[in-house]
mmCIF file of C-alpha atoms in Angstrom:
data_model
loop_
_atom_site.group_PDB
_atom_site.id
_atom_site.type_symbol
_atom_site.label_atom_id
_atom_site.label_comp_id
_atom_site.label_asym_id
_atom_site.label_seq_id
_atom_site.Cartn_x
_atom_site.Cartn_y
_atom_site.Cartn_z
ATOM 1 C CA UNK A 77 126.843 23.115 -24.546
ATOM 2 C CA UNK A 78 128.920 23.822 -21.537
ATOM 3 C CA UNK A 79 130.183 27.011 -21.136
ATOM 4 C CA UNK A 80 134.442 27.278 -21.112
ATOM 5 C CA UNK A 81 134.409 30.613 -19.215
ATOM 6 C CA UNK A 82 138.396 30.256 -17.671
ATOM 7 C CA UNK A 83 137.167 31.197 -14.226
ATOM 8 C CA UNK A 84 134.916 27.586 -15.316
ATOM 9 C CA UNK A 85 137.289 24.971 -14.735
ATOM 10 C CA UNK A 86 139.502 23.778 -12.731
ATOM 11 C CA UNK A 87 142.952 21.561 -12.571
ATOM 12 C CA UNK A 88 142.721 18.116 -12.608
ATOM 13 C CA UNK A 89 144.451 17.904 -9.688
ATOM 14 C CA UNK A 90 147.491 19.415 -7.329
ATOM 15 C CA UNK A 91 149.774 18.359 -8.469
ATOM 16 C CA UNK A 92 148.947 20.328 -11.822
ATOM 17 C CA UNK A 93 148.941 23.082 -10.209
ATOM 18 C CA UNK A 94 152.048 22.948 -8.196
ATOM 19 C CA UNK A 95 153.714 22.336 -11.963
ATOM 20 C CA UNK A 96 151.908 25.430 -13.501
ATOM 21 C CA UNK A 97 153.229 27.502 -10.709
ATOM 22 C CA UNK A 98 156.665 26.309 -11.505
ATOM 23 C CA UNK A 99 156.233 26.839 -14.827
ATOM 24 C CA UNK A 100 154.908 30.736 -13.731
ATOM 25 C CA UNK A 101 157.969 31.018 -11.766
ATOM 26 C CA UNK A 102 161.025 29.100 -13.676
ATOM 27 C CA UNK A 103 162.907 31.335 -16.280
ATOM 28 C CA UNK A 104 165.463 32.958 -18.144
ATOM 29 C CA UNK A 105 165.789 34.982 -15.113
ATOM 30 C CA UNK A 106 166.986 32.008 -14.092
ATOM 31 C CA UNK A 107 169.428 30.706 -16.921
ATOM 32 C CA UNK A 108 171.386 33.936 -16.973
ATOM 33 C CA UNK A 109 170.777 36.816 -14.589
ATOM 34 C CA UNK A 110 171.339 34.564 -11.001
ATOM 35 C CA UNK A 111 174.825 33.345 -11.440
ATOM 36 C CA UNK A 112 176.137 36.733 -12.818
ATOM 37 C CA UNK A 113 173.864 38.496 -10.346
ATOM 38 C CA UNK A 114 175.138 36.845 -7.263
ATOM 39 C CA UNK A 115 178.726 37.447 -9.206
ATOM 40 C CA UNK A 116 178.905 40.232 -9.376
ATOM 41 C CA UNK A 117 177.322 42.148 -4.984
ATOM 42 C CA UNK A 118 180.080 39.639 -3.667
ATOM 43 C CA UNK A 119 178.632 35.733 -3.279
ATOM 44 C CA UNK A 120 177.677 34.530 -0.626
ATOM 45 C CA UNK A 121 176.080 37.460 0.681
ATOM 46 C CA UNK A 122 173.561 37.360 -2.031
ATOM 47 C CA UNK A 123 172.504 34.720 -1.753
ATOM 48 C CA UNK A 124 171.928 35.095 1.850
ATOM 49 C CA UNK A 125 170.062 37.997 0.980
ATOM 50 C CA UNK A 126 168.172 37.058 -2.564
ATOM 51 C CA UNK A 127 167.077 33.291 0.277
ATOM 52 C CA UNK A 128 165.930 35.667 2.865
ATOM 53 C CA UNK A 129 164.229 38.722 0.159
ATOM 54 C CA UNK A 130 162.146 35.231 -1.618
ATOM 55 C CA UNK A 131 160.921 34.131 2.133
ATOM 56 C CA UNK A 132 159.828 36.596 3.874
ATOM 57 C CA UNK A 133 159.246 39.560 1.041
ATOM 58 C CA UNK A 134 158.215 37.672 -1.986
ATOM 59 C CA UNK A 135 156.314 34.041 -0.334
ATOM 60 C CA UNK A 136 153.952 36.115 1.738
ATOM 61 C CA UNK A 137 152.681 38.049 -1.235
ATOM 62 C CA UNK A 138 152.378 34.827 -3.094
ATOM 63 C CA UNK A 139 150.509 33.468 -0.928
ATOM 64 C CA UNK A 140 148.885 36.112 -0.575
ATOM 65 C CA UNK A 141 147.612 37.033 -4.035
ATOM 66 C CA UNK A 142 146.696 33.420 -4.860
ATOM 67 C CA UNK A 143 144.625 32.889 -0.839
ATOM 68 C CA UNK A 144 142.652 36.293 -2.440
ATOM 69 C CA UNK A 145 141.815 35.032 -5.918
ATOM 70 C CA UNK A 146 141.927 31.211 -5.273
ATOM 71 C CA UNK A 147 139.042 32.794 -2.136
ATOM 72 C CA UNK A 148 136.369 34.587 -4.478
ATOM 73 C CA UNK A 149 136.955 31.995 -7.151
ATOM 74 C CA UNK A 150 136.908 34.935 -9.688
ATOM 75 C CA UNK A 151 140.095 35.738 -11.881
ATOM 76 C CA UNK A 152 141.414 39.325 -13.388
ATOM 77 C CA UNK A 153 138.097 41.521 -14.058
ATOM 78 C CA UNK A 154 135.925 39.774 -11.398
ATOM 79 C CA UNK A 155 138.335 39.728 -8.509
ATOM 80 C CA UNK A 156 137.625 43.039 -8.345
ATOM 81 C CA UNK A 157 134.148 43.310 -7.478
ATOM 82 C CA UNK A 158 134.856 43.434 -4.095
ATOM 83 C CA UNK A 159 135.636 47.335 -5.181
ATOM 84 C CA UNK A 160 135.673 48.242 -8.239
ATOM 85 C CA UNK A 161 137.021 50.391 -8.150
ATOM 86 C CA UNK A 162 139.981 49.180 -8.353
ATOM 87 C CA UNK A 163 138.523 47.938 -12.165
ATOM 88 C CA UNK A 164 140.961 49.039 -13.679
ATOM 89 C CA UNK A 165 143.560 46.785 -12.104
ATOM 90 C CA UNK A 166 142.256 44.284 -14.084
ATOM 91 C CA UNK A 167 142.808 46.142 -17.169
ATOM 92 C CA UNK A 168 146.564 47.737 -15.825
ATOM 93 C CA UNK A 169 146.761 43.242 -15.562
ATOM 94 C CA UNK A 170 145.437 42.470 -19.307
ATOM 95 C CA UNK A 171 147.270 45.582 -21.311
ATOM 96 C CA UNK A 172 151.517 44.439 -18.618
ATOM 97 C CA UNK A 173 150.085 40.593 -19.824
ATOM 98 C CA UNK A 174 150.234 40.944 -23.370
ATOM 99 C CA UNK A 175 152.807 43.493 -23.285
ATOM 100 C CA UNK A 176 154.927 40.687 -21.602
ATOM 101 C CA UNK A 177 153.726 37.884 -23.865
ATOM 102 C CA UNK A 178 155.016 39.916 -27.116
ATOM 103 C CA UNK A 179 158.320 40.283 -25.202
ATOM 104 C CA UNK A 180 158.676 36.501 -23.976
ATOM 105 C CA UNK A 181 158.635 35.653 -27.656
ATOM 106 C CA UNK A 182 161.105 38.293 -29.092
ATOM 107 C CA UNK A 183 163.579 37.351 -26.211
ATOM 108 C CA UNK A 184 163.569 33.422 -26.302
ATOM 109 C CA UNK A 185 164.720 33.925 -29.866
ATOM 110 C CA UNK A 186 167.220 36.288 -29.354
ATOM 111 C CA UNK A 187 168.676 33.481 -26.472
ATOM 112 C CA UNK A 188 169.902 31.049 -30.131
ATOM 113 C CA UNK A 189 172.380 32.215 -31.795
ATOM 114 C CA UNK A 190 172.887 35.680 -31.975
ATOM 115 C CA UNK A 191 173.499 36.274 -35.140
ATOM 116 C CA UNK A 192 169.346 35.307 -35.755
ATOM 117 C CA UNK A 193 168.762 38.374 -37.252
ATOM 118 C CA UNK A 194 171.261 39.667 -38.624
ATOM 119 C CA UNK A 195 172.177 42.361 -36.262
ATOM 120 C CA UNK A 196 172.093 45.928 -37.613
ATOM 121 C CA UNK A 197 173.763 48.909 -36.888
ATOM 122 C CA UNK A 198 172.096 50.049 -34.217
ATOM 123 C CA UNK A 199 169.532 50.165 -32.328
ATOM 124 C CA UNK A 200 167.911 53.870 -34.695
ATOM 125 C CA UNK A 201 167.489 51.222 -37.601
ATOM 126 C CA UNK A 202 166.012 48.220 -37.476
ATOM 127 C CA UNK A 203 166.526 46.752 -40.824
ATOM 128 C CA UNK A 204 164.736 44.285 -42.601
ATOM 129 C CA UNK A 205 162.258 41.494 -41.363
ATOM 130 C CA UNK A 206 164.015 37.820 -40.076
ATOM 131 C CA UNK A 207 162.664 35.183 -42.445
ATOM 132 C CA UNK A 208 164.101 32.773 -39.609
ATOM 133 C CA UNK A 209 162.456 34.302 -36.678
ATOM 134 C CA UNK A 210 159.043 35.623 -37.972
ATOM 135 C CA UNK A 211 159.209 31.502 -38.770
ATOM 136 C CA UNK A 212 159.755 31.094 -34.964
ATOM 137 C CA UNK A 213 157.100 33.362 -33.765
ATOM 138 C CA UNK A 214 154.452 32.430 -35.633
ATOM 139 C CA UNK A 215 155.334 28.486 -34.606
ATOM 140 C CA UNK A 216 155.335 29.554 -30.435
ATOM 141 C CA UNK A 217 152.628 31.838 -30.967
ATOM 142 C CA UNK A 218 150.050 28.621 -32.669
ATOM 143 C CA UNK A 219 152.767 26.056 -29.231
ATOM 144 C CA UNK A 220 151.441 28.535 -26.507
ATOM 145 C CA UNK A 221 147.449 28.651 -28.217
ATOM 146 C CA UNK A 222 146.911 25.537 -28.352
ATOM 147 C CA UNK A 223 148.076 24.974 -25.158
ATOM 148 C CA UNK A 224 145.233 26.788 -24.138
ATOM 149 C CA UNK A 225 143.156 26.726 -25.905
ATOM 150 C CA UNK A 226 140.846 24.519 -22.748
ATOM 151 C CA UNK A 227 142.470 26.958 -20.415
ATOM 152 C CA UNK A 228 144.089 25.493 -18.081
ATOM 153 C CA UNK A 229 143.164 21.309 -19.101
ATOM 154 C CA UNK A 230 145.312 21.387 -21.187
ATOM 155 C CA UNK A 231 147.429 24.272 -20.478
ATOM 156 C CA UNK A 232 148.266 21.953 -17.009
ATOM 157 C CA UNK A 233 149.411 18.948 -19.677
ATOM 158 C CA UNK A 234 152.014 21.226 -21.879
ATOM 159 C CA UNK A 235 153.362 22.316 -18.431
ATOM 160 C CA UNK A 236 154.311 19.503 -17.417
ATOM 161 C CA UNK A 237 156.779 19.222 -20.011
ATOM 162 C CA UNK A 238 157.760 22.141 -20.294
ATOM 163 C CA UNK A 239 158.697 23.477 -16.753
ATOM 164 C CA UNK A 240 159.732 19.768 -16.068
ATOM 165 C CA UNK A 241 162.223 18.761 -18.914
ATOM 166 C CA UNK A 242 165.115 21.929 -17.806
ATOM 167 C CA UNK A 243 165.176 20.581 -14.519
ATOM 168 C CA UNK A 244 166.112 17.463 -15.779
ATOM 169 C CA UNK A 245 168.633 18.893 -18.458
ATOM 170 C CA UNK A 246 170.775 20.832 -15.953
ATOM 171 C CA UNK A 247 170.498 18.711 -13.208
ATOM 172 C CA UNK A 248 172.284 15.806 -15.478
ATOM 173 C CA UNK A 249 175.356 18.870 -17.143
ATOM 174 C CA UNK A 250 175.543 18.882 -13.521
ATOM 175 C CA UNK A 251 176.061 15.702 -13.187
ATOM 176 C CA UNK A 252 178.575 15.737 -16.040
ATOM 177 C CA UNK A 253 180.802 18.632 -14.634
ATOM 178 C CA UNK A 254 180.864 17.065 -10.682
ATOM 179 C CA UNK A 255 183.183 14.581 -12.651
ATOM 180 C CA UNK A 256 185.709 17.645 -14.095
ATOM 181 C CA UNK A 257 188.977 19.626 -12.249
ATOM 182 C CA UNK A 258 188.334 22.243 -11.854
ATOM 183 C CA UNK A 259 183.954 21.808 -10.490
ATOM 184 C CA UNK A 260 184.610 22.253 -6.963
ATOM 185 C CA UNK A 261 186.801 24.951 -7.437
ATOM 186 C CA UNK A 262 183.503 27.202 -9.513
ATOM 187 C CA UNK A 263 181.415 26.245 -6.943
ATOM 188 C CA UNK A 264 183.420 27.354 -3.946
ATOM 189 C CA UNK A 265 184.197 30.608 -5.949
ATOM 190 C CA UNK A 266 180.302 30.989 -6.155
ATOM 191 C CA UNK A 267 179.657 30.428 -2.741
ATOM 192 C CA UNK A 268 182.403 32.581 -1.443
ATOM 193 C CA UNK A 269 181.872 35.354 0.483
ATOM 194 C CA UNK A 270 182.402 39.221 0.672
ATOM 195 C CA UNK A 271 180.764 40.673 4.158
ATOM 196 C CA UNK A 272 181.357 44.265 3.303
ATOM 197 C CA UNK A 273 179.131 44.112 0.623
ATOM 198 C CA UNK A 274 175.491 44.086 2.660
ATOM 199 C CA UNK A 275 176.559 47.193 3.257
ATOM 200 C CA UNK A 276 176.258 48.725 0.328
ATOM 201 C CA UNK A 277 172.577 49.160 -1.250
ATOM 202 C CA UNK A 278 172.971 47.386 -5.028
ATOM 203 C CA UNK A 279 172.783 44.268 -3.207
ATOM 204 C CA UNK A 280 169.575 44.789 -1.419
ATOM 205 C CA UNK A 281 168.181 46.587 -4.117
ATOM 206 C CA UNK A 282 168.952 44.055 -7.751
ATOM 207 C CA UNK A 283 168.726 40.621 -4.323
ATOM 208 C CA UNK A 284 164.631 42.971 -4.685
ATOM 209 C CA UNK A 285 164.500 42.958 -8.074
ATOM 210 C CA UNK A 286 165.615 39.704 -8.548
ATOM 211 C CA UNK A 287 162.993 38.046 -6.049
ATOM 212 C CA UNK A 288 159.976 40.073 -7.343
ATOM 213 C CA UNK A 289 160.658 38.640 -11.312
ATOM 214 C CA UNK A 290 160.909 35.646 -10.767
ATOM 215 C CA UNK A 291 157.969 35.136 -8.538
ATOM 216 C CA UNK A 292 155.945 37.568 -10.333
ATOM 217 C CA UNK A 293 153.062 38.842 -7.603
ATOM 218 C CA UNK A 294 150.852 41.814 -9.130
ATOM 219 C CA UNK A 295 150.675 40.627 -12.842
ATOM 220 C CA UNK A 296 148.008 38.482 -12.891
ATOM 221 C CA UNK A 297 149.407 34.752 -13.399
ATOM 222 C CA UNK A 298 148.491 33.665 -10.355
ATOM 223 C CA UNK A 299 146.161 35.667 -9.720
ATOM 224 C CA UNK A 300 144.337 32.704 -13.091
ATOM 225 C CA UNK A 301 145.608 30.030 -11.400
ATOM 226 C CA UNK A 302 144.250 30.774 -7.593
ATOM 227 C CA UNK A 303 141.342 31.649 -8.986
ATOM 228 C CA UNK A 304 141.141 28.003 -11.096
ATOM 229 C CA UNK A 305 142.126 25.895 -8.065
ATOM 230 C CA UNK A 306 138.437 25.011 -5.730
ATOM 231 C CA UNK A 307 138.270 26.479 -2.920
ATOM 232 C CA UNK A 308 140.109 23.661 -0.244
ATOM 233 C CA UNK A 309 142.625 23.513 -1.733
ATOM 234 C CA UNK A 310 146.149 23.903 0.373
ATOM 235 C CA UNK A 311 147.351 26.772 -1.329
ATOM 236 C CA UNK A 312 149.472 27.887 1.287
ATOM 237 C CA UNK A 313 151.528 24.619 1.266
ATOM 238 C CA UNK A 314 151.497 24.506 -2.385
ATOM 239 C CA UNK A 315 153.105 28.157 -2.166
ATOM 240 C CA UNK A 316 156.004 27.230 -0.070
ATOM 241 C CA UNK A 317 156.834 23.665 -2.078
ATOM 242 C CA UNK A 318 156.444 26.622 -5.727
ATOM 243 C CA UNK A 319 158.499 28.864 -3.967
ATOM 244 C CA UNK A 320 161.753 26.959 -2.225
ATOM 245 C CA UNK A 321 161.294 24.944 -5.578
ATOM 246 C CA UNK A 322 162.310 27.817 -7.369
ATOM 247 C CA UNK A 323 164.290 28.909 -4.495
ATOM 248 C CA UNK A 324 166.510 26.016 -5.213
ATOM 249 C CA UNK A 325 167.013 25.353 -9.056
ATOM 250 C CA UNK A 326 168.390 29.622 -9.183
ATOM 251 C CA UNK A 327 171.046 28.600 -7.253
ATOM 252 C CA UNK A 328 170.964 25.020 -8.684
ATOM 253 C CA UNK A 329 171.877 26.961 -11.691
ATOM 254 C CA UNK A 330 173.712 29.217 -10.586
ATOM 255 C CA UNK A 331 176.575 25.909 -8.829
ATOM 256 C CA UNK A 332 176.298 24.757 -13.006
ATOM 257 C CA UNK A 333 177.222 27.330 -14.494
ATOM 258 C CA UNK A 334 180.189 28.195 -11.777
ATOM 259 C CA UNK A 335 181.111 23.832 -11.598
ATOM 260 C CA UNK A 336 181.712 25.065 -14.738
ATOM 261 C CA UNK A 337 183.089 27.949 -15.329
ATOM 262 C CA UNK A 338 185.905 26.281 -13.140
ATOM 263 C CA UNK A 339 186.775 23.454 -15.263
ATOM 264 C CA UNK A 340 186.490 26.289 -17.982
ATOM 265 C CA UNK A 341 189.175 28.029 -16.092
ATOM 266 C CA UNK A 342 190.842 24.719 -15.295
ATOM 267 C CA UNK A 343 190.720 23.772 -18.812
ATOM 268 C CA UNK A 344 192.546 27.072 -19.879
ATOM 269 C CA UNK A 345 194.315 28.588 -17.289
ATOM 270 C CA UNK A 346 191.923 31.943 -17.493
ATOM 271 C CA UNK A 347 190.696 32.796 -13.819
ATOM 272 C CA UNK A 348 187.348 32.569 -12.862
ATOM 273 C CA UNK A 349 186.669 36.160 -12.843
ATOM 274 C CA UNK A 350 188.109 37.502 -15.552
ATOM 275 C CA UNK A 351 185.860 34.764 -17.506
ATOM 276 C CA UNK A 352 182.859 36.592 -15.764
ATOM 277 C CA UNK A 353 184.089 39.004 -16.868
ATOM 278 C CA UNK A 354 183.891 38.841 -20.816
ATOM 279 C CA UNK A 355 180.436 36.981 -20.920
ATOM 280 C CA UNK A 356 178.340 39.209 -18.121
ATOM 281 C CA UNK A 357 174.712 39.036 -18.479
ATOM 282 C CA UNK A 358 175.395 35.860 -20.842
ATOM 283 C CA UNK A 359 176.902 33.792 -19.023
ATOM 284 C CA UNK A 360 174.837 31.729 -19.125
ATOM 285 C CA UNK A 361 175.253 30.882 -22.816
ATOM 286 C CA UNK A 362 178.466 31.033 -23.396
ATOM 287 C CA UNK A 363 178.780 28.048 -19.407
ATOM 288 C CA UNK A 364 175.826 25.783 -20.144
ATOM 289 C CA UNK A 365 177.301 24.542 -24.347
ATOM 290 C CA UNK A 366 181.045 24.792 -22.797
ATOM 291 C CA UNK A 367 179.489 21.996 -20.441
ATOM 292 C CA UNK A 368 178.206 20.143 -23.103
ATOM 293 C CA UNK A 369 180.765 19.741 -25.376
ATOM 294 C CA UNK A 370 182.361 17.347 -22.516
ATOM 295 C CA UNK A 371 179.589 14.381 -23.005
ATOM 296 C CA UNK A 372 179.629 12.140 -25.559
ATOM 297 C CA UNK A 373 177.827 13.714 -29.347
ATOM 298 C CA UNK A 374 178.097 17.455 -28.408
ATOM 299 C CA UNK A 375 176.102 18.590 -30.687
ATOM 300 C CA UNK A 376 172.835 17.064 -30.665
ATOM 301 C CA UNK A 377 173.261 17.320 -27.222
ATOM 302 C CA UNK A 378 173.434 21.259 -28.060
ATOM 303 C CA UNK A 379 170.645 21.642 -30.418
ATOM 304 C CA UNK A 380 168.786 19.773 -26.801
ATOM 305 C CA UNK A 381 170.064 22.371 -24.832
ATOM 306 C CA UNK A 382 168.489 25.457 -27.142
ATOM 307 C CA UNK A 383 165.706 23.058 -27.864
ATOM 308 C CA UNK A 384 164.382 22.646 -23.884
ATOM 309 C CA UNK A 385 165.606 27.012 -23.136
ATOM 310 C CA UNK A 386 162.667 27.508 -25.107
ATOM 311 C CA UNK A 387 160.324 25.963 -23.184
ATOM 312 C CA UNK A 388 159.957 28.425 -19.754
ATOM 313 C CA UNK A 389 159.361 30.756 -23.085
ATOM 314 C CA UNK A 390 156.349 28.728 -24.378
ATOM 315 C CA UNK A 391 155.317 28.391 -20.550
ATOM 316 C CA UNK A 392 155.396 31.762 -19.606
ATOM 317 C CA UNK A 393 153.729 32.726 -23.554
ATOM 318 C CA UNK A 394 150.481 30.633 -22.427
ATOM 319 C CA UNK A 395 150.520 31.818 -18.488
ATOM 320 C CA UNK A 396 150.252 35.134 -19.118
ATOM 321 C CA UNK A 397 147.725 34.703 -22.540
ATOM 322 C CA UNK A 398 145.249 33.130 -19.887
ATOM 323 C CA UNK A 399 144.731 35.882 -17.534
ATOM 324 C CA UNK A 400 144.073 38.325 -20.423
ATOM 325 C CA UNK A 401 141.094 35.375 -22.641
ATOM 326 C CA UNK A 402 140.524 36.063 -18.478
ATOM 327 C CA UNK A 403 139.328 38.916 -18.318
ATOM 328 C CA UNK A 404 137.786 40.023 -22.074
ATOM 329 C CA UNK A 405 135.302 36.388 -20.399
ATOM 330 C CA UNK A 406 134.836 38.021 -17.933
ATOM 331 C CA UNK A 407 134.290 41.448 -18.797
ATOM 332 C CA UNK A 408 132.109 39.917 -21.854
ATOM 333 C CA UNK A 409 130.051 37.192 -20.735
ATOM 334 C CA UNK A 410 127.009 37.153 -23.034
ATOM 335 C CA UNK A 411 128.963 37.834 -25.322
ATOM 336 C CA UNK A 412 131.798 35.696 -25.250
ATOM 337 C CA UNK A 413 130.076 32.201 -23.646
ATOM 338 C CA UNK A 414 131.194 29.519 -25.237
ATOM 339 C CA UNK A 415 133.361 31.216 -27.885
ATOM 340 C CA UNK A 416 136.703 30.377 -26.587
ATOM 341 C CA UNK A 417 139.052 29.667 -29.259
ATOM 342 C CA UNK A 418 137.094 32.546 -32.078
ATOM 343 C CA UNK A 419 138.707 34.991 -28.855
ATOM 344 C CA UNK A 420 142.132 33.185 -28.481
ATOM 345 C CA UNK A 421 142.089 32.833 -32.459
ATOM 346 C CA UNK A 422 142.000 36.970 -32.788
ATOM 347 C CA UNK A 423 144.762 37.378 -29.041
ATOM 348 C CA UNK A 424 147.318 35.723 -30.728
ATOM 349 C CA UNK A 425 147.261 37.138 -34.460
ATOM 350 C CA UNK A 426 146.493 40.330 -32.867
ATOM 351 C CA UNK A 427 150.106 38.724 -30.433
ATOM 352 C CA UNK A 428 152.212 37.645 -33.205
ATOM 353 C CA UNK A 429 151.194 41.347 -35.595
ATOM 354 C CA UNK A 430 152.645 42.508 -32.479
ATOM 355 C CA UNK A 431 155.290 41.522 -32.561
ATOM 356 C CA UNK A 432 157.049 41.629 -35.941
ATOM 357 C CA UNK A 433 158.639 45.151 -36.056
ATOM 358 C CA UNK A 434 160.915 43.239 -33.686
ATOM 359 C CA UNK A 435 161.789 40.186 -36.161
ATOM 360 C CA UNK A 436 164.023 42.463 -37.946
ATOM 361 C CA UNK A 437 167.421 42.936 -37.858
ATOM 362 C CA UNK A 438 167.036 44.775 -34.477
ATOM 363 C CA UNK A 439 170.637 45.378 -32.561
ATOM 364 C CA UNK A 440 171.376 46.839 -28.851
ATOM 365 C CA UNK A 441 174.493 48.117 -27.199
ATOM 366 C CA UNK A 442 176.485 46.051 -24.239
ATOM 367 C CA UNK A 443 175.523 49.188 -22.353
ATOM 368 C CA UNK A 444 171.250 49.162 -23.393
ATOM 369 C CA UNK A 445 171.112 45.604 -21.909
ATOM 370 C CA UNK A 446 171.896 46.285 -18.835
ATOM 371 C CA UNK A 447 169.761 48.904 -18.530
ATOM 372 C CA UNK A 448 167.376 46.288 -19.630
#
């Protein structure tokens, strides 16, 4: 049997590789952070700062990580053969990805129905385990494991659906919102400029944070995907396409959210700032269901929307788990040769068990959410 070690499997096409990059970068932060951070930091100035940092800081690091891993053809552990002293970086990447993969599943469940966990009295009281949430964790972990059973060969097929379907749905919602009175007012509010905010350090700090949490350099995901490229793949062009598309989607999502807020403002005669203040970071989860209420069969569309909303989480779980498997395979090549399925099973079970403490009546106050 051929060696199924991760780095020996290559992307079947360049399009598949680019779609995987989009699946890695487009996620939950674009749904709920970009609109609110733009509003909180003066609209246009934040957009300008975000675009600038994405292109000047984010893109070079994005390309650097892809290029180095593609050139070496090695994953997050073997890549550091160039300087064995730095192999601890590979261990750090493994730990970070493991913790993040557990956390991603939790955030996915928290995004559908605030009361799904039967919220407890406070953060100091975990309460009982929610059977519904445990079932959700099990299904999502199982799907993530199936999607990477053959490394990127199977992951790429899954990402065509999970990475692109949310974009299609958002565009459909935007088109519907544009047909309603008030949508233009909302979008103009989104891009309105308070240029005095350029002197505020908070604007640059939050734009930088959003840039790096979106593109994700240094987490090992880009290094994993670059290692699966053929040696002569034009990864610079792929980096530009992915970064530009991710940036465009984040800003498009802001336009969609604010177009819906404009419609809501017109409908109930409440100023847009009041709607933003009441929603906070969760404004995206208020705007999109409201937009879907303007569709025929709104209940069906809402169900589809929340199902699609889980797909970026599935992307992230698969892409965060794969570097961890790759590190184990590179650390113990003889022991784990042709044993990917047992390794994947063990890792998935451990991550599922690690997520159980979060499947309780765990509760956070609004102030604690803002810290996160």
